[in-house]
Amino acid sequence: DLRKGSQSQAKQVIDLSSIKLGQINYKNVSVLKKFLNPRYKILGGKSTSISASKQRAVKREIKKARIMGLLPY
């Protein structure tokens, strides 16, 4: 089906639940890159399988790293 918005691939779920809240820091770019897709968009909570509080912390730290120039927009 080639209609607009149809998905050709199944979404891949990445288990990043082993990452601790202390590791999530804007200076730790290697950890933050695991939460970005190839187009540098932030992955959602369903595909990363982390808690809501960790997801908010990741989002906040990625935005800080982007402002500091450590990650691209």
PDB file of N, CA, C and O in Angstrom, residues 15-62:
ATOM      1  N   ASP A  15      15.734  -1.459  23.800  1.00  0.00           N
ATOM      2  CA  ASP A  15      15.649  -1.552  25.254  1.00  0.00           C
ATOM      3  C   ASP A  15      16.790  -0.742  25.866  1.00  0.00           C
ATOM      4  O   ASP A  15      17.931  -1.183  25.904  1.00  0.00           O
ATOM      5  N   LEU A  16      16.463   0.438  26.333  1.00  0.00           N
ATOM      6  CA  LEU A  16      17.453   1.303  26.973  1.00  0.00           C
ATOM      7  C   LEU A  16      17.121   1.488  28.454  1.00  0.00           C
ATOM      8  O   LEU A  16      17.536   2.461  29.070  1.00  0.00           O
ATOM      9  N   SER A  17      16.376   0.545  29.025  1.00  0.00           N
ATOM     10  CA  SER A  17      15.945   0.678  30.412  1.00  0.00           C
ATOM     11  C   SER A  17      17.101   0.490  31.399  1.00  0.00           C
ATOM     12  O   SER A  17      16.969   0.825  32.571  1.00  0.00           O
ATOM     13  N   SER A  18      18.232  -0.039  30.943  1.00  0.00           N
ATOM     14  CA  SER A  18      19.368  -0.243  31.842  1.00  0.00           C
ATOM     15  C   SER A  18      20.146   1.041  32.102  1.00  0.00           C
ATOM     16  O   SER A  18      21.015   1.070  32.966  1.00  0.00           O
ATOM     17  N   ILE A  19      19.843   2.115  31.376  1.00  0.00           N
ATOM     18  CA  ILE A  19      20.534   3.385  31.562  1.00  0.00           C
ATOM     19  C   ILE A  19      19.997   4.064  32.811  1.00  0.00           C
ATOM     20  O   ILE A  19      18.794   4.220  32.985  1.00  0.00           O
ATOM     21  N   LYS A  20      20.907   4.454  33.688  1.00  0.00           N
ATOM     22  CA  LYS A  20      20.515   5.079  34.949  1.00  0.00           C
ATOM     23  C   LYS A  20      20.321   6.580  34.761  1.00  0.00           C
ATOM     24  O   LYS A  20      20.871   7.183  33.851  1.00  0.00           O
ATOM     25  N   LEU A  21      19.532   7.170  35.653  1.00  0.00           N
ATOM     26  CA  LEU A  21      19.217   8.583  35.556  1.00  0.00           C
ATOM     27  C   LEU A  21      20.474   9.444  35.698  1.00  0.00           C
ATOM     28  O   LEU A  21      20.577  10.503  35.094  1.00  0.00           O
ATOM     29  N   GLY A  22      21.471   8.989  36.445  1.00  0.00           N
ATOM     30  CA  GLY A  22      22.712   9.733  36.612  1.00  0.00           C
ATOM     31  C   GLY A  22      23.554   9.787  35.348  1.00  0.00           C
ATOM     32  O   GLY A  22      24.373  10.685  35.173  1.00  0.00           O
ATOM     33  N   GLN A  23      23.373   8.822  34.447  1.00  0.00           N
ATOM     34  CA  GLN A  23      24.129   8.793  33.190  1.00  0.00           C
ATOM     35  C   GLN A  23      23.562   9.767  32.176  1.00  0.00           C
ATOM     36  O   GLN A  23      24.230  10.109  31.211  1.00  0.00           O
ATOM     37  N   ILE A  24      22.326  10.201  32.384  1.00  0.00           N
ATOM     38  CA  ILE A  24      21.685  11.102  31.438  1.00  0.00           C
ATOM     39  C   ILE A  24      22.136  12.521  31.762  1.00  0.00           C
ATOM     40  O   ILE A  24      21.674  13.130  32.721  1.00  0.00           O
ATOM     41  N   ASN A  25      23.084  13.014  30.972  1.00  0.00           N
ATOM     42  CA  ASN A  25      23.662  14.336  31.179  1.00  0.00           C
ATOM     43  C   ASN A  25      23.959  14.917  29.802  1.00  0.00           C
ATOM     44  O   ASN A  25      24.326  14.185  28.892  1.00  0.00           O
ATOM     45  N   TYR A  26      23.812  16.224  29.651  1.00  0.00           N
ATOM     46  CA  TYR A  26      24.017  16.826  28.328  1.00  0.00           C
ATOM     47  C   TYR A  26      25.443  16.675  27.839  1.00  0.00           C
ATOM     48  O   TYR A  26      25.705  16.720  26.646  1.00  0.00           O
ATOM     49  N   LYS A  27      26.401  16.451  28.734  1.00  0.00           N
ATOM     50  CA  LYS A  27      27.794  16.279  28.336  1.00  0.00           C
ATOM     51  C   LYS A  27      28.091  14.848  27.872  1.00  0.00           C
ATOM     52  O   LYS A  27      29.097  14.603  27.230  1.00  0.00           O
ATOM     53  N   ASN A  28      27.208  13.908  28.202  1.00  0.00           N
ATOM     54  CA  ASN A  28      27.391  12.505  27.841  1.00  0.00           C
ATOM     55  C   ASN A  28      26.700  12.247  26.495  1.00  0.00           C
ATOM     56  O   ASN A  28      25.645  11.639  26.412  1.00  0.00           O
ATOM     57  N   VAL A  29      27.332  12.699  25.425  1.00  0.00           N
ATOM     58  CA  VAL A  29      26.735  12.687  24.091  1.00  0.00           C
ATOM     59  C   VAL A  29      26.545  11.263  23.575  1.00  0.00           C
ATOM     60  O   VAL A  29      25.564  10.973  22.895  1.00  0.00           O
ATOM     61  N   SER A  30      27.445  10.350  23.922  1.00  0.00           N
ATOM     62  CA  SER A  30      27.324   8.977  23.425  1.00  0.00           C
ATOM     63  C   SER A  30      26.056   8.303  23.940  1.00  0.00           C
ATOM     64  O   SER A  30      25.431   7.525  23.212  1.00  0.00           O
ATOM     65  N   VAL A  31      25.652   8.587  25.163  1.00  0.00           N
ATOM     66  CA  VAL A  31      24.407   8.030  25.699  1.00  0.00           C
ATOM     67  C   VAL A  31      23.210   8.714  25.052  1.00  0.00           C
ATOM     68  O   VAL A  31      22.231   8.058  24.678  1.00  0.00           O
ATOM     69  N   LEU A  32      23.264  10.023  24.882  1.00  0.00           N
ATOM     70  CA  LEU A  32      22.139  10.756  24.314  1.00  0.00           C
ATOM     71  C   LEU A  32      21.882  10.367  22.856  1.00  0.00           C
ATOM     72  O   LEU A  32      20.743  10.376  22.407  1.00  0.00           O
ATOM     73  N   LYS A  33      22.930  10.012  22.117  1.00  0.00           N
ATOM     74  CA  LYS A  33      22.752   9.624  20.713  1.00  0.00           C
ATOM     75  C   LYS A  33      21.938   8.352  20.571  1.00  0.00           C
ATOM     76  O   LYS A  33      21.318   8.116  19.536  1.00  0.00           O
ATOM     77  N   LYS A  34      21.887   7.521  21.610  1.00  0.00           N
ATOM     78  CA  LYS A  34      21.083   6.299  21.565  1.00  0.00           C
ATOM     79  C   LYS A  34      19.595   6.620  21.553  1.00  0.00           C
ATOM     80  O   LYS A  34      18.789   5.785  21.167  1.00  0.00           O
ATOM     81  N   PHE A  35      19.222   7.812  21.977  1.00  0.00           N
ATOM     82  CA  PHE A  35      17.824   8.216  22.035  1.00  0.00           C
ATOM     83  C   PHE A  35      17.408   9.029  20.816  1.00  0.00           C
ATOM     84  O   PHE A  35      16.330   9.605  20.797  1.00  0.00           O
ATOM     85  N   LEU A  36      18.265   9.094  19.801  1.00  0.00           N
ATOM     86  CA  LEU A  36      17.967   9.839  18.576  1.00  0.00           C
ATOM     87  C   LEU A  36      17.907   8.884  17.392  1.00  0.00           C
ATOM     88  O   LEU A  36      18.663   7.915  17.335  1.00  0.00           O
ATOM     89  N   ASN A  37      17.030   9.176  16.446  1.00  0.00           N
ATOM     90  CA  ASN A  37      16.988   8.357  15.234  1.00  0.00           C
ATOM     91  C   ASN A  37      18.019   8.898  14.241  1.00  0.00           C
ATOM     92  O   ASN A  37      18.684   9.901  14.518  1.00  0.00           O
ATOM     93  N   PRO A  38      18.213   8.261  13.094  1.00  0.00           N
ATOM     94  CA  PRO A  38      19.230   8.722  12.139  1.00  0.00           C
ATOM     95  C   PRO A  38      19.036  10.165  11.655  1.00  0.00           C
ATOM     96  O   PRO A  38      19.988  10.793  11.205  1.00  0.00           O
ATOM     97  N   ARG A  39      17.821  10.682  11.752  1.00  0.00           N
ATOM     98  CA  ARG A  39      17.578  12.081  11.380  1.00  0.00           C
ATOM     99  C   ARG A  39      17.666  13.019  12.582  1.00  0.00           C
ATOM    100  O   ARG A  39      17.223  14.162  12.522  1.00  0.00           O
ATOM    101  N   TYR A  40      18.199  12.515  13.680  1.00  0.00           N
ATOM    102  CA  TYR A  40      18.419  13.262  14.920  1.00  0.00           C
ATOM    103  C   TYR A  40      17.128  13.763  15.564  1.00  0.00           C
ATOM    104  O   TYR A  40      17.122  14.793  16.213  1.00  0.00           O
ATOM    105  N   LYS A  41      16.052  13.016  15.392  1.00  0.00           N
ATOM    106  CA  LYS A  41      14.817  13.321  16.113  1.00  0.00           C
ATOM    107  C   LYS A  41      14.787  12.466  17.370  1.00  0.00           C
ATOM    108  O   LYS A  41      15.272  11.334  17.375  1.00  0.00           O
ATOM    109  N   ILE A  42      14.211  12.986  18.428  1.00  0.00           N
ATOM    110  CA  ILE A  42      14.156  12.267  19.694  1.00  0.00           C
ATOM    111  C   ILE A  42      13.160  11.116  19.571  1.00  0.00           C
ATOM    112  O   ILE A  42      12.037  11.295  19.123  1.00  0.00           O
ATOM    113  N   LEU A  43      13.600   9.925  19.974  1.00  0.00           N
ATOM    114  CA  LEU A  43      12.735   8.752  19.931  1.00  0.00           C
ATOM    115  C   LEU A  43      11.700   8.836  21.045  1.00  0.00           C
ATOM    116  O   LEU A  43      11.967   9.356  22.128  1.00  0.00           O
ATOM    117  N   GLY A  44      10.533   8.278  20.797  1.00  0.00           N
ATOM    118  CA  GLY A  44       9.462   8.283  21.778  1.00  0.00           C
ATOM    119  C   GLY A  44       9.673   7.254  22.876  1.00  0.00           C
ATOM    120  O   GLY A  44      10.527   6.370  22.782  1.00  0.00           O
ATOM    121  N   GLY A  45       8.879   7.359  23.916  1.00  0.00           N
ATOM    122  CA  GLY A  45       8.995   6.456  25.053  1.00  0.00           C
ATOM    123  C   GLY A  45       8.666   5.018  24.730  1.00  0.00           C
ATOM    124  O   GLY A  45       9.223   4.093  25.319  1.00  0.00           O
ATOM    125  N   LYS A  46       7.767   4.790  23.763  1.00  0.00           N
ATOM    126  CA  LYS A  46       7.416   3.412  23.397  1.00  0.00           C
ATOM    127  C   LYS A  46       8.575   2.703  22.717  1.00  0.00           C
ATOM    128  O   LYS A  46       8.785   1.513  22.922  1.00  0.00           O
ATOM    129  N   SER A  47       9.328   3.405  21.913  1.00  0.00           N
ATOM    130  CA  SER A  47      10.424   2.755  21.201  1.00  0.00           C
ATOM    131  C   SER A  47      11.692   2.646  22.045  1.00  0.00           C
ATOM    132  O   SER A  47      12.562   1.846  21.735  1.00  0.00           O
ATOM    133  N   THR A  48      11.811   3.428  23.115  1.00  0.00           N
ATOM    134  CA  THR A  48      12.983   3.330  23.983  1.00  0.00           C
ATOM    135  C   THR A  48      12.709   2.495  25.218  1.00  0.00           C
ATOM    136  O   THR A  48      13.641   2.077  25.890  1.00  0.00           O
ATOM    137  N   SER A  49      11.450   2.275  25.540  1.00  0.00           N
ATOM    138  CA  SER A  49      10.997   1.483  26.698  1.00  0.00           C
ATOM    139  C   SER A  49      11.631   1.951  28.011  1.00  0.00           C
ATOM    140  O   SER A  49      12.126   1.156  28.800  1.00  0.00           O
ATOM    141  N   ILE A  50      11.626   3.267  28.232  1.00  0.00           N
ATOM    142  CA  ILE A  50      12.079   3.807  29.506  1.00  0.00           C
ATOM    143  C   ILE A  50      10.894   4.494  30.186  1.00  0.00           C
ATOM    144  O   ILE A  50       9.873   4.767  29.557  1.00  0.00           O
ATOM    145  N   SER A  51      11.039   4.776  31.467  1.00  0.00           N
ATOM    146  CA  SER A  51       9.945   5.378  32.219  1.00  0.00           C
ATOM    147  C   SER A  51       9.721   6.823  31.774  1.00  0.00           C
ATOM    148  O   SER A  51      10.575   7.436  31.128  1.00  0.00           O
ATOM    149  N   ALA A  52       8.578   7.356  32.140  1.00  0.00           N
ATOM    150  CA  ALA A  52       8.223   8.713  31.733  1.00  0.00           C
ATOM    151  C   ALA A  52       9.175   9.738  32.333  1.00  0.00           C
ATOM    152  O   ALA A  52       9.543  10.711  31.676  1.00  0.00           O
ATOM    153  N   SER A  53       9.590   9.535  33.570  1.00  0.00           N
ATOM    154  CA  SER A  53      10.507  10.501  34.200  1.00  0.00           C
ATOM    155  C   SER A  53      11.865  10.499  33.505  1.00  0.00           C
ATOM    156  O   SER A  53      12.465  11.555  33.291  1.00  0.00           O
ATOM    157  N   LYS A  54      12.359   9.309  33.119  1.00  0.00           N
ATOM    158  CA  LYS A  54      13.629   9.232  32.387  1.00  0.00           C
ATOM    159  C   LYS A  54      13.480   9.841  30.998  1.00  0.00           C
ATOM    160  O   LYS A  54      14.385  10.496  30.503  1.00  0.00           O
ATOM    161  N   GLN A  55      12.318   9.629  30.368  1.00  0.00           N
ATOM    162  CA  GLN A  55      12.085  10.186  29.035  1.00  0.00           C
ATOM    163  C   GLN A  55      12.112  11.712  29.080  1.00  0.00           C
ATOM    164  O   GLN A  55      12.678  12.361  28.200  1.00  0.00           O
ATOM    165  N   ARG A  56      11.502  12.297  30.110  1.00  0.00           N
ATOM    166  CA  ARG A  56      11.530  13.760  30.256  1.00  0.00           C
ATOM    167  C   ARG A  56      12.947  14.257  30.498  1.00  0.00           C
ATOM    168  O   ARG A  56      13.361  15.287  29.956  1.00  0.00           O
ATOM    169  N   ALA A  57      13.718  13.513  31.308  1.00  0.00           N
ATOM    170  CA  ALA A  57      15.105  13.899  31.567  1.00  0.00           C
ATOM    171  C   ALA A  57      15.937  13.823  30.288  1.00  0.00           C
ATOM    172  O   ALA A  57      16.757  14.713  30.024  1.00  0.00           O
ATOM    173  N   VAL A  58      15.720  12.784  29.497  1.00  0.00           N
ATOM    174  CA  VAL A  58      16.443  12.629  28.227  1.00  0.00           C
ATOM    175  C   VAL A  58      16.115  13.797  27.306  1.00  0.00           C
ATOM    176  O   VAL A  58      17.009  14.395  26.700  1.00  0.00           O
ATOM    177  N   LYS A  59      14.835  14.119  27.190  1.00  0.00           N
ATOM    178  CA  LYS A  59      14.409  15.215  26.320  1.00  0.00           C
ATOM    179  C   LYS A  59      15.066  16.530  26.745  1.00  0.00           C
ATOM    180  O   LYS A  59      15.605  17.273  25.924  1.00  0.00           O
ATOM    181  N   ARG A  60      15.065  16.784  28.048  1.00  0.00           N
ATOM    182  CA  ARG A  60      15.650  18.021  28.571  1.00  0.00           C
ATOM    183  C   ARG A  60      17.152  18.090  28.285  1.00  0.00           C
ATOM    184  O   ARG A  60      17.669  19.123  27.847  1.00  0.00           O
ATOM    185  N   GLU A  61      17.859  16.971  28.503  1.00  0.00           N
ATOM    186  CA  GLU A  61      19.310  16.958  28.308  1.00  0.00           C
ATOM    187  C   GLU A  61      19.685  17.017  26.826  1.00  0.00           C
ATOM    188  O   GLU A  61      20.691  17.626  26.469  1.00  0.00           O
ATOM    189  N   ILE A  62      18.884  16.407  25.945  1.00  0.00           N
ATOM    190  CA  ILE A  62      19.150  16.502  24.510  1.00  0.00           C
ATOM    191  C   ILE A  62      18.993  17.946  24.050  1.00  0.00           C
ATOM    192  O   ILE A  62      19.800  18.451  23.273  1.00  0.00           O
TER     193      ILE A  62
END
